[in-house]
Coordinates of C-alpha atoms in Angstrom, one line a residue:
X17 CA 15.7 -63.4 -48.1
X18 CA 19.0 -65.2 -47.6
X19 CA 20.4 -63.4 -50.7
X20 CA 19.6 -60.1 -49.1
X21 CA 21.2 -61.0 -45.8
X22 CA 24.3 -62.2 -47.7
X23 CA 24.4 -59.0 -49.7
X24 CA 24.1 -56.9 -46.5
X25 CA 26.9 -58.9 -44.8
X26 CA 29.1 -58.4 -47.8
X27 CA 28.5 -54.7 -48.0
X28 CA 29.2 -54.3 -44.3
X29 CA 32.4 -56.2 -44.7
X30 CA 33.5 -54.0 -47.5
X31 CA 32.7 -50.8 -45.5
X32 CA 34.6 -52.1 -42.5
X33 CA 37.7 -52.9 -44.6
X34 CA 37.5 -49.5 -46.2
X35 CA 37.4 -47.8 -42.8
X36 CA 40.3 -49.9 -41.6
X37 CA 42.4 -48.9 -44.5
X38 CA 41.7 -45.2 -44.0
X39 CA 42.5 -45.5 -40.3
X40 CA 45.7 -47.4 -41.1
X41 CA 46.8 -44.5 -43.4
X42 CA 46.2 -41.9 -40.7
X43 CA 48.1 -44.1 -38.1
X44 CA 51.0 -44.3 -40.6
X45 CA 51.0 -40.5 -41.1
X46 CA 50.9 -40.0 -37.3
X47 CA 53.9 -42.3 -37.0
X48 CA 55.8 -40.4 -39.6
X49 CA 54.9 -36.9 -38.2
X50 CA 55.8 -38.1 -34.6
X51 CA 59.2 -39.3 -35.7
X52 CA 59.9 -36.1 -37.5
X53 CA 58.7 -34.0 -34.6
X54 CA 60.9 -36.0 -32.2
X55 CA 63.9 -35.5 -34.5
X56 CA 63.2 -31.8 -35.0
X57 CA 62.9 -31.2 -31.2
X58 CA 66.0 -33.1 -30.2
X59 CA 68.2 -31.4 -32.8
X60 CA 66.9 -27.9 -32.0
X61 CA 69.5 -25.7 -30.3
X62 CA 66.7 -24.3 -28.1
X63 CA 66.3 -27.7 -26.4
X64 CA 68.0 -27.0 -23.1
X65 CA 66.6 -29.9 -21.1
X66 CA 64.0 -27.8 -19.2
X67 CA 60.8 -29.4 -17.9
X68 CA 58.9 -28.2 -21.0
X69 CA 61.3 -29.9 -23.3
X70 CA 61.2 -33.1 -21.3
X71 CA 57.4 -33.1 -21.7
X72 CA 57.7 -32.6 -25.5
X73 CA 60.2 -35.5 -25.7
X74 CA 57.8 -37.7 -23.7
X75 CA 54.8 -36.8 -25.9
X76 CA 56.6 -37.4 -29.2
X77 CA 58.1 -40.6 -28.0
X78 CA 54.8 -42.0 -26.8
X79 CA 53.0 -40.9 -29.9
X80 CA 55.7 -42.6 -32.1
X81 CA 55.6 -45.8 -30.1
X82 CA 51.8 -46.1 -30.1
X83 CA 51.3 -45.2 -33.7
X84 CA 54.0 -47.7 -34.8
X85 CA 52.4 -50.5 -32.8
X86 CA 49.0 -49.5 -34.3
X87 CA 50.4 -49.8 -37.8
X88 CA 51.7 -53.3 -37.0
X89 CA 48.3 -54.3 -35.6
X90 CA 46.6 -53.2 -38.8
X91 CA 49.2 -54.8 -41.2
X92 CA 49.5 -58.1 -39.5
X93 CA 46.9 -60.8 -38.9
X94 CA 48.1 -61.8 -35.4
X95 CA 46.6 -61.6 -32.0
X96 CA 47.6 -58.0 -31.8
X97 CA 45.3 -57.2 -34.7
X98 CA 42.3 -58.8 -33.1
X99 CA 43.1 -57.2 -29.7
X100 CA 43.5 -53.7 -31.1
X101 CA 41.8 -52.9 -34.4
X102 CA 38.3 -51.5 -33.8
X103 CA 38.3 -52.4 -30.1
X104 CA 38.1 -50.2 -27.0
X105 CA 41.9 -50.3 -26.7
X106 CA 42.3 -48.4 -30.0
X107 CA 39.8 -45.8 -28.8
X108 CA 41.6 -45.4 -25.5
X109 CA 45.0 -45.1 -27.2
X110 CA 43.7 -42.5 -29.7
X111 CA 42.1 -40.5 -26.8
X112 CA 45.4 -40.6 -24.9
X113 CA 47.3 -39.3 -27.9
X114 CA 44.8 -36.5 -28.4
X115 CA 45.2 -35.5 -24.8
X116 CA 49.0 -35.6 -25.1
X117 CA 49.1 -33.4 -28.2
X118 CA 46.5 -31.1 -26.7
X119 CA 49.0 -30.5 -23.8
X120 CA 52.1 -30.4 -26.0
X121 CA 51.0 -28.1 -28.8
X122 CA 50.5 -25.0 -26.6
X123 CA 54.0 -25.4 -25.2
X124 CA 55.6 -26.0 -28.6
X125 CA 53.8 -23.1 -30.2
X126 CA 54.3 -20.6 -27.3
X127 CA 56.7 -17.9 -28.7
X128 CA 58.0 -17.3 -25.2
X129 CA 59.6 -20.8 -25.2
X130 CA 61.3 -20.2 -28.6
X131 CA 60.6 -23.8 -29.8
X132 CA 58.5 -23.6 -33.0
X133 CA 57.7 -19.9 -32.8
X134 CA 59.6 -16.8 -31.5
X135 CA 58.9 -13.1 -31.1
X136 CA 60.7 -10.7 -33.4
X137 CA 60.7 -6.9 -33.6
X138 CA 59.0 -5.6 -36.7
X139 CA 60.0 -1.9 -36.6
X140 CA 62.6 0.5 -35.1
X141 CA 60.2 3.2 -34.0
X142 CA 58.9 4.1 -30.6
X143 CA 57.5 0.6 -30.2
X144 CA 59.2 -2.7 -30.8
X145 CA 56.1 -4.0 -32.5
X146 CA 56.7 -7.6 -31.6
X147 CA 55.1 -10.4 -33.6
X148 CA 55.3 -14.2 -33.4
X149 CA 56.8 -16.0 -36.4
X150 CA 57.9 -19.6 -37.2
X151 CA 61.5 -20.3 -35.9
X152 CA 61.6 -24.1 -36.4
X153 CA 59.5 -25.0 -39.4
X154 CA 60.1 -28.8 -39.1
X155 CA 58.9 -28.8 -35.5
X156 CA 56.0 -26.5 -36.3
X157 CA 54.4 -28.4 -39.2
X158 CA 55.1 -31.9 -37.9
X159 CA 53.7 -31.1 -34.5
X160 CA 50.5 -29.8 -36.0
X161 CA 50.4 -32.8 -38.3
X162 CA 50.7 -35.2 -35.4
X163 CA 48.0 -33.4 -33.4
X164 CA 45.6 -33.3 -36.4
X165 CA 46.2 -37.0 -37.2
X166 CA 45.6 -38.1 -33.7
X167 CA 42.3 -36.1 -33.7
X168 CA 41.3 -37.7 -37.0
X169 CA 42.0 -41.2 -35.8
X170 CA 39.8 -40.6 -32.7
X171 CA 37.0 -39.1 -34.7
X172 CA 37.0 -42.0 -37.2
X173 CA 36.9 -44.5 -34.3
X174 CA 34.0 -42.7 -32.6
X175 CA 32.1 -42.5 -35.9
X176 CA 32.5 -46.2 -36.5
X177 CA 31.6 -47.2 -33.0
X178 CA 28.6 -44.9 -32.6
X179 CA 27.4 -44.2 -36.1
X180 CA 24.2 -42.2 -36.2
X181 CA 22.5 -39.8 -38.6
X182 CA 22.1 -36.1 -38.5
X183 CA 20.0 -33.4 -40.0
X184 CA 20.6 -31.0 -42.8
X185 CA 24.1 -30.0 -41.7
X186 CA 25.4 -33.6 -41.1
X187 CA 27.4 -33.6 -44.3
X188 CA 29.1 -30.4 -43.2
X189 CA 29.7 -31.1 -39.6
X190 CA 33.4 -31.7 -40.2
X191 CA 33.7 -28.2 -41.6
X192 CA 32.1 -26.7 -38.5
X193 CA 34.6 -28.7 -36.4
X194 CA 37.4 -27.3 -38.4
X195 CA 36.0 -23.8 -38.0
X196 CA 35.8 -24.4 -34.2
X197 CA 39.5 -25.5 -34.2
X198 CA 40.5 -22.4 -36.1
X199 CA 38.5 -20.2 -33.7
X200 CA 40.2 -21.9 -30.7
X201 CA 43.6 -21.1 -32.2
X202 CA 42.6 -17.5 -32.9
X203 CA 41.4 -17.1 -29.3
X204 CA 44.6 -18.6 -27.9
X205 CA 47.0 -16.6 -30.1
X206 CA 45.0 -13.3 -29.5
X207 CA 45.1 -13.9 -25.7
X208 CA 48.8 -14.7 -25.9
X209 CA 49.5 -11.5 -27.9
X210 CA 47.4 -9.4 -25.5
X211 CA 49.2 -10.7 -22.4
X212 CA 52.8 -11.0 -23.8
X213 CA 53.0 -8.0 -26.1
X214 CA 50.2 -5.5 -25.5
X215 CA 50.8 -5.5 -21.7
X216 CA 54.5 -4.6 -21.9
X217 CA 55.7 -1.0 -22.4
X218 CA 56.3 -0.1 -26.1
X219 CA 55.5 -3.7 -27.0
X220 CA 53.4 -2.6 -30.0
X221 CA 51.1 0.1 -31.2
X222 CA 47.7 0.8 -29.8
X223 CA 46.0 0.2 -33.2
X224 CA 47.6 -3.3 -33.3
X225 CA 46.2 -4.2 -29.9
X226 CA 42.8 -2.9 -31.0
X227 CA 42.9 -5.2 -34.1
X228 CA 44.0 -8.0 -31.9
X229 CA 41.0 -7.4 -29.6
X230 CA 38.7 -7.7 -32.6
X231 CA 40.4 -11.0 -33.5
X232 CA 39.8 -12.3 -30.0
X233 CA 36.1 -11.3 -30.1
X234 CA 35.7 -13.0 -33.5
X235 CA 37.4 -16.2 -32.3
X236 CA 35.1 -16.4 -29.2
X237 CA 32.0 -15.9 -31.4
X238 CA 33.3 -18.5 -33.9
X239 CA 34.0 -21.0 -31.2
X240 CA 30.5 -20.7 -29.6
X241 CA 28.6 -20.7 -32.9
X242 CA 30.5 -23.6 -34.5
X243 CA 30.2 -25.7 -31.3
X244 CA 26.5 -25.2 -31.1
X245 CA 25.8 -25.8 -34.8
X246 CA 28.0 -28.9 -35.0
X247 CA 26.4 -30.3 -31.8
X248 CA 22.8 -29.8 -33.0
X249 CA 23.8 -31.1 -36.5
X250 CA 25.2 -34.3 -35.0
X251 CA 22.0 -34.7 -33.0
X252 CA 19.9 -34.1 -36.1
X253 CA 18.2 -31.0 -34.5
X254 CA 19.7 -28.3 -36.6
X255 CA 17.7 -25.8 -38.6
X256 CA 18.4 -25.0 -42.3
X257 CA 17.7 -21.3 -41.8
X258 CA 19.7 -20.9 -38.6
X259 CA 22.6 -22.8 -40.1
X260 CA 22.6 -20.6 -43.2
X261 CA 22.5 -17.4 -41.2
X262 CA 25.2 -18.7 -38.9
X263 CA 27.4 -19.5 -41.9
X264 CA 26.8 -16.0 -43.3
X265 CA 27.6 -14.3 -40.0
X266 CA 30.9 -16.2 -39.6
X267 CA 31.9 -15.5 -43.2
X268 CA 31.5 -11.7 -42.6
X269 CA 33.2 -11.8 -39.2
X270 CA 36.2 -13.8 -40.5
X271 CA 36.5 -11.6 -43.6
X272 CA 37.1 -8.6 -41.3
X273 CA 39.2 -10.7 -39.0
X274 CA 41.6 -11.9 -41.7
X275 CA 41.9 -8.3 -43.1
X276 CA 42.5 -6.6 -39.7
X277 CA 44.9 -9.2 -38.4
X278 CA 47.1 -9.9 -41.4
X279 CA 47.3 -6.5 -43.2
X280 CA 49.1 -3.3 -42.4
X281 CA 49.2 -2.8 -38.6
X282 CA 47.7 -6.2 -37.7
X283 CA 49.2 -8.5 -35.1
X284 CA 49.6 -11.4 -37.5
X285 CA 51.4 -10.1 -40.6
X286 CA 54.2 -12.6 -39.9
X287 CA 53.6 -16.3 -40.8
X288 CA 52.6 -18.2 -37.7
X289 CA 49.6 -19.6 -35.8
X290 CA 47.9 -16.3 -35.7
X291 CA 48.2 -15.8 -39.4
X292 CA 47.2 -19.3 -40.4
X293 CA 44.2 -19.5 -38.1
X294 CA 42.8 -16.2 -39.3
X295 CA 42.9 -17.2 -42.9
X296 CA 41.7 -20.7 -42.1
X297 CA 38.7 -19.2 -40.4
X298 CA 38.1 -17.1 -43.5
X299 CA 38.2 -19.9 -46.0
X300 CA 36.4 -22.5 -43.9
X301 CA 33.6 -20.1 -43.0
X302 CA 33.0 -19.4 -46.7
X303 CA 33.1 -23.1 -47.5
X304 CA 30.5 -23.7 -44.8
X305 CA 28.3 -20.8 -45.9
X306 CA 28.4 -21.9 -49.6
X307 CA 27.6 -25.5 -48.7
X308 CA 24.6 -24.8 -46.4
X309 CA 23.3 -22.0 -48.7
X310 CA 23.2 -24.5 -51.6
X311 CA 21.4 -27.0 -49.4
X312 CA 19.0 -24.4 -48.1
X313 CA 18.1 -23.2 -51.6
X314 CA 17.9 -26.7 -53.0
X315 CA 20.6 -26.2 -55.6
X316 CA 21.4 -29.6 -57.1
X317 CA 18.5 -31.3 -55.6
X318 CA 16.8 -31.9 -58.9
X319 CA 19.9 -33.5 -60.4
X320 CA 20.2 -35.7 -57.4
X321 CA 16.5 -36.7 -57.6
X322 CA 16.9 -37.5 -61.3
X323 CA 19.9 -39.6 -60.7
X324 CA 18.2 -41.5 -57.9
X325 CA 15.2 -42.0 -60.2
X326 CA 17.3 -43.4 -63.0
X327 CA 19.0 -45.8 -60.6
X328 CA 15.7 -47.0 -59.2
X329 CA 14.2 -47.9 -62.7
X330 CA 16.3 -51.0 -63.3
X331 CA 15.3 -52.3 -59.8
X332 CA 11.6 -52.0 -60.7
X333 CA 12.2 -53.8 -64.0
X334 CA 14.1 -56.6 -62.3
X335 CA 11.3 -57.0 -59.7
X336 CA 8.9 -57.2 -62.5
X337 CA 10.9 -60.0 -64.1

C-alpha cells in the first residue's frame, strides 16, 4: 500500500514538473513576442502618438514585464517562485494579459488605423475594390503570437487547477476552440468589411459584398456550433452522432467559405486576417470532422484495445508471482 502511495506521489510530481516546463516555454514565447511587438510598434511610421497607439504601447509593455517576471519565477527557486508558480496570482496575471490582448488586437488589426493592416485598391474600374492587407508584418505576426500565447497560458493554468474529464470529444476540444477562434475572426473581419467598404460608394462590387455576407453567416454558425460542442464536450455531455454531424456541416460550410472569400471576386484575396481565418476554418473543420468520424466509427479502437491488453498481461503475471 505504501509503495502504491509512493508511486502515485512520484507520478504526480513528474506530471507537475512537465506542466511547469510547458508553461515556462509559453511564458518565454510570450515575452519574446511582446518585446518584438513593442519594438515593431514603436518603430512604425504610423505611430503618431494617438490614444490608440498609447493603448498598444501600454499593452505590449505590461505583457513584456509580466511575462519576463513569470519566466524568472519559473527559473529561480526563490520566494517569487513559490508565490507565483501554480498559484492564483499566476491565474490572475494570465487572465489580465488575455484581456489586454483581447482589447489590443482589434485596434492593431483594424485597417482603418493603418497599424498592422491597411486598405488598398485592387482595380481601376468603376469601383475601387478595397481590400485589407498586411502593412506591418512584424507587428501583425508578433501581436497574434502574443495573444495566442497568453490564451494558451491561461488555458493550461485552468486545466491544471480544475482538471476534469469529458466525453467522446474531450480529446478534440482544443480543435473546437480553435475553430471558434477562427469563426470569431471571420465574423469580425466580415462585419468590418461590410461597414467600411460595402457601405461607401464604389467601395467594391456587389458580388464581393454578397460573398462577404456568406462569410459572415458561416462565421456566426461556426461560432455558435463550436461553442456549444466544446462546452458539452468539456462537461462530458456530448453526443458522438451530433459531434460527427456538426463536424461535417462545418467542413462543408467552410469549404464554400474559403472558396468564395479568397478566390476571384472574394473580399479576402489579399493576405490578411480575413484570408487566414477563412482558410484556418477550412483546415480546422476538416481536422475536427476527421477526428470525430474515426472516433464515431471506432477506427483504431481494436489496435488500442490490443495494445492495452498486451500491457495488462505482465501486470497479471506479476500479481501471480
